[in-house]
Amino acid sequence: MTRIQSRIWTPIDFEQDGKFSDCLRLPLSTTKSAYGWIPIPIVSIKNGSGPTAVLIAGNHGDEYEGQLALMKIARELRPEDVRGRVIIIPSLNFPAVRAGLRVSPLDDGNLNRSFPGKALGTPTEMIAHYISDFMLPMADIAVDLHSGGFSLDYVQCALVRPGRTEDETDKLVELIHVFGAPVSFISSGDGGGGATTLNAVARELGVLCITTELGGGATLSKTGLRIAEDGVKRLLKHFGITPAIDVAESTGSELMEIPGRDFFLYADDDGIFEPSAEVGDQVEEGQYAGRLHSFDNPIQKPQELYFPRSGQVACRRYPSLTTRGDCLFNLMRPRAAS
């Protein structure tokens, strides 16, 4: 079968030494622009041979810490600082970034639920395919920076999937400690995107990949921004790509786990959510978690909610307005010794 090439293109030559800033061109034919394309900003910094780091943010458009961290790094790095290659895409889902949305306004596509994508698919599927088919195969290390976005407030953390082998898992755990977020997870991704995320495709390709959650509420956490910037710089230094970069040493990371779906608390009805706990709080199984107020019946007694397990709050719903099926809390606990 003939391999279908991506329809996305760029004038950047990723094999050329130097620093180049341009964009990926995502073709989009509309009534107002029959042969048009949408820009996705990209920076390539290369100096001789060496490892390649692919740094990505803006996979979801309403998550900002990673976007700003990568913009700052893109401005700061010079070719003479690099031994190898750094490719930076700070606003991968550019249509969603421009609109301030988690999903694309072009096709309602959730990019981090669209991997490995389709070469001839929707705009969101085409972006996922380009990353899966072209960018990740070039990478020795991939970083995909996320936050909680509009709907969640999240503990600042790093996440990896278990490797395909024990050796790969050991290397990923090492990267967690190099990155240096306060807490980190080794997660199968079953509570989120499963096999449809960038991280999942990277694993299948054998590319070491680390992702994050750095805040939430569709606003900017200064702490999350600092963690993102310092963590990425430490990874680049660890791989020998920017050996002289100025960044503080990591103090390590506390390994946590979310063992299963019973560590999630979901809304069983629509209403206004009144939480009783904040991100980072330690809670006990059966402890009062908050209440859900009916906006249809003002005199109806609110539904009281209770934590299903003991643990620490990893994230909670940020907007008060809630629909049945929304995640209200996600709990974590220290990772069990293997």
mmCIF file of C-alpha atoms in Angstrom, residues 82-315:
data_model
loop_
_atom_site.group_PDB
_atom_site.id
_atom_site.type_symbol
_atom_site.label_atom_id
_atom_site.label_comp_id
_atom_site.label_asym_id
_atom_site.label_seq_id
_atom_site.Cartn_x
_atom_site.Cartn_y
_atom_site.Cartn_z
ATOM 1 C CA VAL A 82 22.734 23.781 20.976
ATOM 2 C CA ARG A 83 24.417 20.431 20.329
ATOM 3 C CA GLY A 84 21.909 18.699 18.092
ATOM 4 C CA ARG A 85 18.436 20.010 17.379
ATOM 5 C CA VAL A 86 15.527 21.612 19.214
ATOM 6 C CA ILE A 87 12.132 21.871 17.473
ATOM 7 C CA ILE A 88 9.602 24.047 19.295
ATOM 8 C CA ILE A 89 5.860 24.177 18.554
ATOM 9 C CA PRO A 90 4.349 26.401 21.274
ATOM 10 C CA SER A 91 0.782 26.501 19.862
ATOM 11 C CA LEU A 92 0.224 23.131 18.204
ATOM 12 C CA ASN A 93 -3.565 23.356 18.006
ATOM 13 C CA PHE A 94 -3.340 26.918 16.688
ATOM 14 C CA PRO A 95 -7.041 27.290 15.786
ATOM 15 C CA ALA A 96 -7.962 26.360 19.373
ATOM 16 C CA VAL A 97 -5.240 28.625 20.790
ATOM 17 C CA ARG A 98 -6.543 31.624 18.836
ATOM 18 C CA ALA A 99 -10.087 30.894 20.024
ATOM 19 C CA GLY A 100 -9.068 30.197 23.650
ATOM 20 C CA LEU A 101 -10.736 26.782 23.511
ATOM 21 C CA ARG A 102 -9.779 23.257 24.475
ATOM 22 C CA VAL A 103 -11.009 21.934 21.125
ATOM 23 C CA SER A 104 -10.669 23.264 17.600
ATOM 24 C CA PRO A 105 -13.326 25.713 16.382
ATOM 25 C CA LEU A 106 -12.814 24.293 12.878
ATOM 26 C CA ASP A 107 -14.120 20.779 13.550
ATOM 27 C CA ASP A 108 -14.707 20.484 17.338
ATOM 28 C CA GLY A 109 -11.697 18.171 17.340
ATOM 29 C CA ASN A 110 -9.893 17.419 20.605
ATOM 30 C CA LEU A 111 -6.309 17.125 19.363
ATOM 31 C CA ASN A 112 -5.116 15.027 22.285
ATOM 32 C CA ARG A 113 -7.902 12.537 21.572
ATOM 33 C CA SER A 114 -7.099 12.356 17.842
ATOM 34 C CA PHE A 115 -3.726 10.610 17.629
ATOM 35 C CA PRO A 116 -2.305 9.041 15.529
ATOM 36 C CA GLY A 117 -4.527 11.090 13.213
ATOM 37 C CA LYS A 118 -5.249 10.872 9.501
ATOM 38 C CA ALA A 119 -3.321 12.392 6.597
ATOM 39 C CA LEU A 120 -6.562 13.108 4.712
ATOM 40 C CA GLY A 121 -8.746 13.729 7.757
ATOM 41 C CA THR A 122 -10.212 16.770 9.464
ATOM 42 C CA PRO A 123 -7.890 19.682 10.335
ATOM 43 C CA THR A 124 -7.381 18.278 13.849
ATOM 44 C CA GLU A 125 -6.673 14.781 12.506
ATOM 45 C CA MET A 126 -4.178 16.219 9.998
ATOM 46 C CA ILE A 127 -2.232 17.941 12.801
ATOM 47 C CA ALA A 128 -2.157 14.721 14.844
ATOM 48 C CA HIS A 129 -0.977 12.750 11.803
ATOM 49 C CA TYR A 130 1.843 15.215 11.044
ATOM 50 C CA ILE A 131 3.159 14.947 14.599
ATOM 51 C CA SER A 132 2.805 11.142 14.651
ATOM 52 C CA ASP A 133 4.190 10.511 11.183
ATOM 53 C CA PHE A 134 6.862 13.186 10.808
ATOM 54 C CA MET A 135 7.805 14.949 14.041
ATOM 55 C CA LEU A 136 7.949 12.157 16.619
ATOM 56 C CA PRO A 137 10.096 9.831 14.473
ATOM 57 C CA MET A 138 12.792 12.554 14.505
ATOM 58 C CA ALA A 139 12.737 12.867 18.297
ATOM 59 C CA ASP A 140 14.955 11.404 20.994
ATOM 60 C CA ILE A 141 12.872 13.208 23.619
ATOM 61 C CA ALA A 142 9.380 14.694 23.267
ATOM 62 C CA VAL A 143 7.722 17.062 25.741
ATOM 63 C CA ASP A 144 3.991 17.825 25.611
ATOM 64 C CA LEU A 145 3.070 20.545 28.114
ATOM 65 C CA HIS A 146 -0.514 20.609 29.415
ATOM 66 C CA SER A 147 -2.571 22.266 32.144
ATOM 67 C CA GLY A 148 -6.117 21.771 33.398
ATOM 68 C CA GLY A 149 -7.637 24.252 30.953
ATOM 69 C CA PHE A 150 -11.070 25.782 31.454
ATOM 70 C CA SER A 151 -12.713 22.889 33.294
ATOM 71 C CA LEU A 152 -10.076 21.731 35.816
ATOM 72 C CA ASP A 153 -7.721 23.103 38.444
ATOM 73 C CA TYR A 154 -4.754 20.727 38.607
ATOM 74 C CA VAL A 155 -1.805 20.021 40.865
ATOM 75 C CA GLN A 156 1.450 20.948 39.135
ATOM 76 C CA CYS A 157 2.807 17.589 38.011
ATOM 77 C CA ALA A 158 4.612 15.606 35.332
ATOM 78 C CA LEU A 159 3.311 12.392 33.779
ATOM 79 C CA VAL A 160 4.789 9.509 31.812
ATOM 80 C CA ARG A 161 3.391 6.224 30.553
ATOM 81 C CA PRO A 162 5.075 2.959 31.429
ATOM 82 C CA GLY A 163 7.685 2.120 28.808
ATOM 83 C CA ARG A 164 7.487 -0.873 26.498
ATOM 84 C CA THR A 165 10.310 -2.442 28.478
ATOM 85 C CA GLU A 166 11.588 -2.161 32.036
ATOM 86 C CA ASP A 167 14.610 -0.245 30.734
ATOM 87 C CA GLU A 168 12.379 2.321 29.009
ATOM 88 C CA THR A 169 10.332 2.742 32.187
ATOM 89 C CA ASP A 170 13.510 3.339 34.202
ATOM 90 C CA LYS A 171 14.607 6.021 31.731
ATOM 91 C CA LEU A 172 11.196 7.705 31.939
ATOM 92 C CA VAL A 173 11.278 7.712 35.738
ATOM 93 C CA GLU A 174 14.714 9.322 35.515
ATOM 94 C CA LEU A 175 13.251 12.033 33.267
ATOM 95 C CA ILE A 176 10.502 12.691 35.821
ATOM 96 C CA HIS A 177 13.107 13.454 38.461
ATOM 97 C CA VAL A 178 15.164 15.557 36.045
ATOM 98 C CA PHE A 179 12.101 17.634 35.103
ATOM 99 C CA GLY A 180 11.451 18.245 38.790
ATOM 100 C CA ALA A 181 7.713 18.929 39.131
ATOM 101 C CA PRO A 182 6.542 18.694 42.773
ATOM 102 C CA VAL A 183 4.724 15.413 42.079
ATOM 103 C CA SER A 184 4.711 13.007 39.137
ATOM 104 C CA PHE A 185 2.673 10.081 37.859
ATOM 105 C CA ILE A 186 3.366 6.918 35.942
ATOM 106 C CA SER A 187 -0.010 6.483 34.304
ATOM 107 C CA SER A 188 -1.527 4.209 31.675
ATOM 108 C CA GLY A 189 -3.718 7.099 30.544
ATOM 109 C CA ASP A 190 -6.909 5.083 31.047
ATOM 110 C CA GLY A 191 -8.502 7.925 33.001
ATOM 111 C CA GLY A 192 -7.961 10.325 30.097
ATOM 112 C CA GLY A 193 -7.272 9.769 26.425
ATOM 113 C CA GLY A 194 -6.167 6.147 26.444
ATOM 114 C CA ALA A 195 -4.407 5.249 23.198
ATOM 115 C CA THR A 196 -5.422 8.487 21.416
ATOM 116 C CA THR A 197 -2.902 10.907 22.947
ATOM 117 C CA LEU A 198 0.433 12.212 21.716
ATOM 118 C CA ASN A 199 2.088 10.475 24.656
ATOM 119 C CA ALA A 200 0.553 7.114 23.658
ATOM 120 C CA VAL A 201 1.838 7.385 20.076
ATOM 121 C CA ALA A 202 5.294 8.389 21.305
ATOM 122 C CA ARG A 203 5.386 5.265 23.469
ATOM 123 C CA GLU A 204 4.495 3.035 20.509
ATOM 124 C CA LEU A 205 7.288 4.656 18.503
ATOM 125 C CA GLY A 206 9.787 4.151 21.318
ATOM 126 C CA VAL A 207 10.234 7.896 21.863
ATOM 127 C CA LEU A 208 10.788 8.990 25.453
ATOM 128 C CA CYS A 209 7.956 11.402 26.216
ATOM 129 C CA ILE A 210 7.005 13.440 29.258
ATOM 130 C CA THR A 211 3.846 15.476 29.670
ATOM 131 C CA THR A 212 2.514 17.755 32.404
ATOM 132 C CA GLU A 213 -0.410 19.362 34.157
ATOM 133 C CA LEU A 214 0.644 22.813 35.349
ATOM 134 C CA GLY A 215 -2.414 24.614 36.683
ATOM 135 C CA GLY A 216 -5.867 25.244 35.293
ATOM 136 C CA GLY A 217 -8.929 27.418 35.088
ATOM 137 C CA ALA A 218 -7.815 28.755 31.679
ATOM 138 C CA THR A 219 -5.554 31.230 33.421
ATOM 139 C CA LEU A 220 -1.805 31.439 34.003
ATOM 140 C CA SER A 221 -0.060 30.006 37.054
ATOM 141 C CA LYS A 222 3.283 31.706 37.652
ATOM 142 C CA THR A 223 4.429 28.626 39.555
ATOM 143 C CA GLY A 224 3.362 26.371 36.684
ATOM 144 C CA LEU A 225 5.172 28.596 34.193
ATOM 145 C CA ARG A 226 8.384 28.397 36.213
ATOM 146 C CA ILE A 227 8.111 24.614 36.563
ATOM 147 C CA ALA A 228 7.593 24.265 32.809
ATOM 148 C CA GLU A 229 10.480 26.521 31.828
ATOM 149 C CA ASP A 230 12.971 25.088 34.320
ATOM 150 C CA GLY A 231 11.867 21.495 33.691
ATOM 151 C CA VAL A 232 12.300 21.734 29.922
ATOM 152 C CA LYS A 233 15.708 23.377 30.320
ATOM 153 C CA ARG A 234 16.821 20.590 32.665
ATOM 154 C CA LEU A 235 15.720 17.955 30.139
ATOM 155 C CA LEU A 236 17.632 19.690 27.350
ATOM 156 C CA LYS A 237 20.722 19.813 29.561
ATOM 157 C CA HIS A 238 20.270 16.183 30.636
ATOM 158 C CA PHE A 239 20.294 15.038 26.989
ATOM 159 C CA GLY A 240 23.380 17.126 26.236
ATOM 160 C CA ILE A 241 21.449 19.295 23.767
ATOM 161 C CA THR A 242 22.095 22.531 25.685
ATOM 162 C CA PRO A 243 24.993 21.560 27.979
ATOM 163 C CA ALA A 244 25.692 25.081 29.244
ATOM 164 C CA ILE A 245 22.121 26.284 29.809
ATOM 165 C CA ASP A 246 21.603 28.143 33.089
ATOM 166 C CA VAL A 247 19.039 26.288 35.225
ATOM 167 C CA ALA A 248 18.853 25.190 38.844
ATOM 168 C CA GLU A 249 19.309 21.531 39.707
ATOM 169 C CA SER A 250 16.189 19.452 40.234
ATOM 170 C CA THR A 251 15.306 18.414 43.776
ATOM 171 C CA GLY A 252 13.436 15.381 42.432
ATOM 172 C CA SER A 253 9.731 14.617 42.367
ATOM 173 C CA GLU A 254 7.338 12.676 44.591
ATOM 174 C CA LEU A 255 5.947 9.694 42.684
ATOM 175 C CA MET A 256 2.168 9.388 42.965
ATOM 176 C CA GLU A 257 -0.463 7.166 41.392
ATOM 177 C CA ILE A 258 -4.147 7.202 40.482
ATOM 178 C CA PRO A 259 -4.893 3.489 40.797
ATOM 179 C CA GLY A 260 -8.283 3.385 39.064
ATOM 180 C CA ARG A 261 -11.578 5.002 38.213
ATOM 181 C CA ASP A 262 -12.759 4.726 41.816
ATOM 182 C CA PHE A 263 -10.345 7.577 42.589
ATOM 183 C CA PHE A 264 -12.570 9.891 40.494
ATOM 184 C CA LEU A 265 -15.741 11.585 41.755
ATOM 185 C CA TYR A 266 -18.259 12.432 39.030
ATOM 186 C CA ALA A 267 -21.484 14.446 39.021
ATOM 187 C CA ASP A 268 -24.638 12.334 38.772
ATOM 188 C CA ASP A 269 -26.839 15.327 37.991
ATOM 189 C CA ASP A 270 -26.815 18.877 36.642
ATOM 190 C CA GLY A 271 -26.405 21.766 39.044
ATOM 191 C CA ILE A 272 -24.116 24.261 40.745
ATOM 192 C CA PHE A 273 -21.151 22.573 42.400
ATOM 193 C CA GLU A 274 -20.060 23.734 45.856
ATOM 194 C CA PRO A 275 -16.760 21.955 46.644
ATOM 195 C CA SER A 276 -15.433 21.395 50.155
ATOM 196 C CA ALA A 277 -11.806 20.649 49.255
ATOM 197 C CA GLU A 278 -9.026 22.255 47.255
ATOM 198 C CA VAL A 279 -6.250 20.877 45.098
ATOM 199 C CA GLY A 280 -3.575 19.338 47.313
ATOM 200 C CA ASP A 281 -5.890 18.624 50.274
ATOM 201 C CA GLN A 282 -5.653 15.235 51.980
ATOM 202 C CA VAL A 283 -9.094 13.584 52.226
ATOM 203 C CA GLU A 284 -10.483 10.332 53.612
ATOM 204 C CA GLU A 285 -12.853 7.765 52.141
ATOM 205 C CA GLY A 286 -16.412 8.785 52.984
ATOM 206 C CA GLN A 287 -15.417 12.375 53.809
ATOM 207 C CA TYR A 288 -17.835 15.101 52.724
ATOM 208 C CA ALA A 289 -16.719 16.380 49.304
ATOM 209 C CA GLY A 290 -19.271 19.094 48.613
ATOM 210 C CA ARG A 291 -22.790 19.495 47.352
ATOM 211 C CA LEU A 292 -24.613 19.889 44.082
ATOM 212 C CA HIS A 293 -27.403 22.475 44.055
ATOM 213 C CA SER A 294 -30.316 22.105 41.668
ATOM 214 C CA PHE A 295 -30.957 25.244 39.667
ATOM 215 C CA ASP A 296 -34.313 23.849 38.495
ATOM 216 C CA ASN A 297 -35.806 23.604 41.994
ATOM 217 C CA PRO A 298 -34.539 26.222 44.489
ATOM 218 C CA ILE A 299 -36.138 24.531 47.510
ATOM 219 C CA GLN A 300 -34.816 21.066 46.707
ATOM 220 C CA LYS A 301 -32.226 19.863 49.207
ATOM 221 C CA PRO A 302 -28.735 19.857 47.608
ATOM 222 C CA GLN A 303 -27.216 16.488 46.781
ATOM 223 C CA GLU A 304 -24.379 15.788 49.209
ATOM 224 C CA LEU A 305 -21.237 14.213 47.777
ATOM 225 C CA TYR A 306 -18.591 12.091 49.483
ATOM 226 C CA PHE A 307 -15.088 11.032 48.500
ATOM 227 C CA PRO A 308 -15.008 7.429 47.229
ATOM 228 C CA ARG A 309 -11.443 6.753 48.433
ATOM 229 C CA SER A 310 -8.748 8.236 50.635
ATOM 230 C CA GLY A 311 -6.035 10.281 48.969
ATOM 231 C CA GLN A 312 -4.853 13.723 48.002
ATOM 232 C CA VAL A 313 -6.792 15.959 45.623
ATOM 233 C CA ALA A 314 -4.975 15.979 42.277
ATOM 234 C CA CYS A 315 -7.588 18.068 40.473
#
